C-alpha positions in Angstrom: 2.2 -95.4 -65.3 0.6 -98.7 -64.7 -2.0 -97.1 -62.4 -2.9 -94.5 -65.0 -3.4 -97.2 -67.6 -5.7 -99.2 -65.3 -7.7 -96.1 -64.4 -8.1 -95.1 -68.0 -9.2 -98.6 -68.9 -11.9 -98.6 -66.2 -13.2 -95.2 -67.3 -13.3 -96.4 -70.9 -15.2 -99.5 -69.8 -17.9 -97.3 -68.3 -16.9 -97.4 -64.7 -17.2 -94.2 -62.7 -15.5 -93.1 -59.5 -17.7 -92.7 -56.4 -18.7 -89.1 -55.7 -16.9 -87.4 -52.9 -18.9 -85.4 -50.4 -17.7 -81.8 -50.0 -18.7 -81.1 -46.4 -18.3 -83.4 -43.5 -20.1 -82.6 -40.2 -18.6 -84.2 -37.1 -20.7 -84.3 -33.9 -19.4 -84.2 -30.4 -20.2 -87.3 -28.2 -23.0 -85.3 -26.4 -25.0 -84.8 -29.6 -27.4 -87.1 -31.3 -28.3 -86.6 -35.0 -32.0 -86.6 -35.6 -32.5 -85.3 -39.2 -30.5 -84.0 -42.1 -31.8 -81.4 -44.5 -35.4 -81.9 -43.4 -35.4 -85.7 -43.4 -34.8 -88.4 -40.8 -33.6 -90.7 -43.6 -29.9 -89.6 -43.7 -28.3 -92.9 -44.6 -28.0 -94.1 -41.0 -30.6 -95.4 -38.5 -31.9 -92.5 -36.5 -31.2 -94.3 -33.3 -27.6 -95.2 -34.1 -24.6 -93.4 -32.7 -23.8 -91.4 -35.8 -20.8 -89.3 -35.2 -20.4 -87.8 -38.7 -22.4 -87.1 -41.8 -21.2 -86.2 -45.4 -23.0 -83.4 -47.2 -22.7 -81.4 -50.4 -21.2 -77.9 -50.6 -23.5 -75.0 -49.9 -26.5 -74.7 -47.6 -27.2 -77.5 -45.2 -29.3 -78.2 -42.1 -29.1 -80.7 -39.3 -31.4 -81.4 -36.4 -29.7 -82.5 -33.2 -30.3 -82.8 -29.5 -28.1 -83.5 -26.4 -28.4 -87.0 -25.0 -26.2 -87.4 -22.0 -26.1 -89.0 -18.5 -25.7 -86.3 -15.8 -24.6 -87.0 -12.2 -27.3 -86.0 -9.8 -27.2 -86.6 -6.0 -24.9 -89.6 -6.2 -26.9 -91.1 -9.1 -27.2 -90.6 -12.9 -30.1 -89.1 -14.8 -30.6 -88.9 -18.6 -30.6 -85.5 -20.0 -32.5 -85.2 -23.3 -32.5 -81.6 -24.6 -35.1 -80.2 -26.9 -34.3 -80.7 -30.6 -32.2 -77.9 -32.1 -32.1 -76.8 -35.7 -28.7 -75.7 -37.1 -28.6 -74.2 -40.7 -25.3 -73.2 -42.1 -23.3 -72.8 -45.4 -19.9 -74.4 -45.9 -17.7 -75.5 -48.8 -15.0 -78.1 -48.9 -14.7 -78.2 -45.1 -14.7 -80.5 -42.1 -16.8 -78.8 -39.4 -17.5 -79.9 -35.9 -20.7 -79.3 -34.0 -20.7 -79.3 -30.2 -22.4 -77.6 -27.2 -21.0 -74.2 -26.5 -20.0 -75.2 -23.0 -19.3 -78.4 -21.1 -22.4 -80.0 -19.6 -21.0 -82.0 -16.7 -23.6 -81.5 -13.9 -27.1 -80.3 -13.0 -26.1 -76.6 -12.9 -24.7 -76.8 -16.4 -27.7 -78.7 -17.6 -30.1 -76.1 -16.1 -28.0 -73.4 -17.8 -28.2 -75.1 -21.2 -32.0 -75.6 -20.8 -32.4 -72.0 -20.0 -30.2 -70.7 -22.9 -29.2 -73.5 -25.3 -26.1 -72.7 -27.3 -24.1 -74.7 -29.8 -20.7 -74.1 -31.4 -19.7 -74.9 -35.1 -16.1 -74.7 -36.0 -13.7 -75.8 -38.7 -10.7 -78.1 -38.2 -8.6 -75.0 -37.9 -10.8 -73.8 -35.1 -12.4 -71.0 -37.1 -16.0 -70.2 -36.2 -18.6 -71.0 -38.8 -21.7 -68.8 -38.9 -25.0 -70.6 -38.6 -28.7 -70.0 -37.8 -29.9 -71.7 -34.7 -33.4 -72.4 -33.3 -35.0 -74.8 -30.8 -37.5 -76.8 -32.8 -41.0 -75.5 -31.9 -44.2 -77.4 -32.2 -45.2 -80.8 -31.1 -43.4 -84.1 -31.9 -43.1 -87.6 -30.5 -41.2 -90.8 -30.9 -44.2 -92.2 -32.7 -44.5 -89.6 -35.4 -40.8 -88.6 -35.5 -39.6 -85.1 -36.1 -40.2 -84.6 -39.8 -43.6 -83.0 -39.5 -42.6 -80.4 -36.9 -39.4 -79.7 -38.8 -41.3 -79.3 -42.0 -43.7 -76.9 -40.3 -40.7 -74.9 -39.0 -38.9 -74.7 -42.3 -42.1 -73.8 -44.2 -42.7 -70.9 -41.7 -39.1 -69.8 -42.1 -39.2 -70.0 -45.9 -36.6 -72.7 -46.0 -38.2 -74.5 -48.9 -35.0 -76.4 -49.8 -35.4 -78.4 -46.6 -39.0 -79.5 -47.2 -38.7 -83.2 -47.9 -42.5 -83.8 -47.6 -45.4 -81.5 -48.4 -47.4 -80.1 -45.5 -50.9 -78.6 -45.5 -50.1 -75.5 -43.5 -47.1 -73.4 -42.8 -48.2 -72.9 -39.2 -46.4 -74.7 -36.4 -48.5 -77.5 -35.0 -50.6 -76.6 -31.9 -50.2 -78.7 -28.9 -53.6 -80.1 -27.9 -54.9 -79.7 -24.4 -54.7 -82.9 -22.3 -57.8 -84.4 -20.9 -57.7 -85.9 -17.4 -58.9 -89.5 -17.4 -59.9 -91.4 -14.3 -57.9 -94.6 -13.5 -61.0 -96.7 -14.4 -60.5 -95.7 -18.0 -56.9 -96.9 -18.3 -58.1 -99.4 -21.0 -59.2 -96.5 -23.1 -55.8 -94.9 -22.9 -54.1 -98.1 -23.8 -56.4 -98.7 -26.7 -55.6 -95.2 -28.0 -51.9 -95.8 -27.9 -52.3 -99.2 -29.5 -54.4 -97.6 -32.2 -51.7 -95.0 -32.9 -49.0 -97.7 -33.0 -51.0 -99.9 -35.5 -51.6 -96.8 -37.7 -47.9 -96.4 -38.2 -46.1 -97.8 -41.3 -43.7 -100.8 -40.9 -40.7 -98.5 -40.9 -42.2 -96.2 -38.3 -43.1 -99.2 -36.1 -39.5 -100.4 -36.3 -38.2 -97.0 -35.4 -40.4 -96.9 -32.3 -39.5 -100.4 -31.1 -35.8 -99.7 -31.6 -36.2 -96.5 -29.6 -38.1 -98.3 -26.8 -35.4 -100.9 -26.4 -32.6 -98.5 -25.9 -34.4 -96.3 -23.4 
């Protein structure tokens, strides 16, 4: 009775209870979360080891990739898969996203690169239907994934995931690389330096944080 009286007093005084998220997505240790519902700003630093994210009921989308050390010829090599888009619908559930099979060696890595597959299941091990695609287009650690993801969502008609407007619905075209002789290395550095200086403070911090952990 005392707890009820206290709660009623708080509500009467204008206090509100924190909103509860309706869907929780848990990630396997092999996966890194890159974006949620079209945005890299999902409440955690993009370079952090985020293992779960709270979402609202209904349609949601996450962008992930595999980041894992793979044993190779007595040594270890970092496997970074291509970014993968997972769109699904869930209500009042805890779901877990993981690779469809264990990636514990070079053969498994090659198999995943050839035919990437993920698995989304509830706590009771029931499969959850989802749309899956490898993120097309061009992207980099300097510009992040939002532009390529926005282009993909626009082309697919996923307007609810467009966090920022884009000029075209087409997927960005990768430009042809130009071979530069070693004598022009200063030109290459100047170009990279110019790109870095053109970033916002937040984007610069993201890049520097990424460079430190690589």
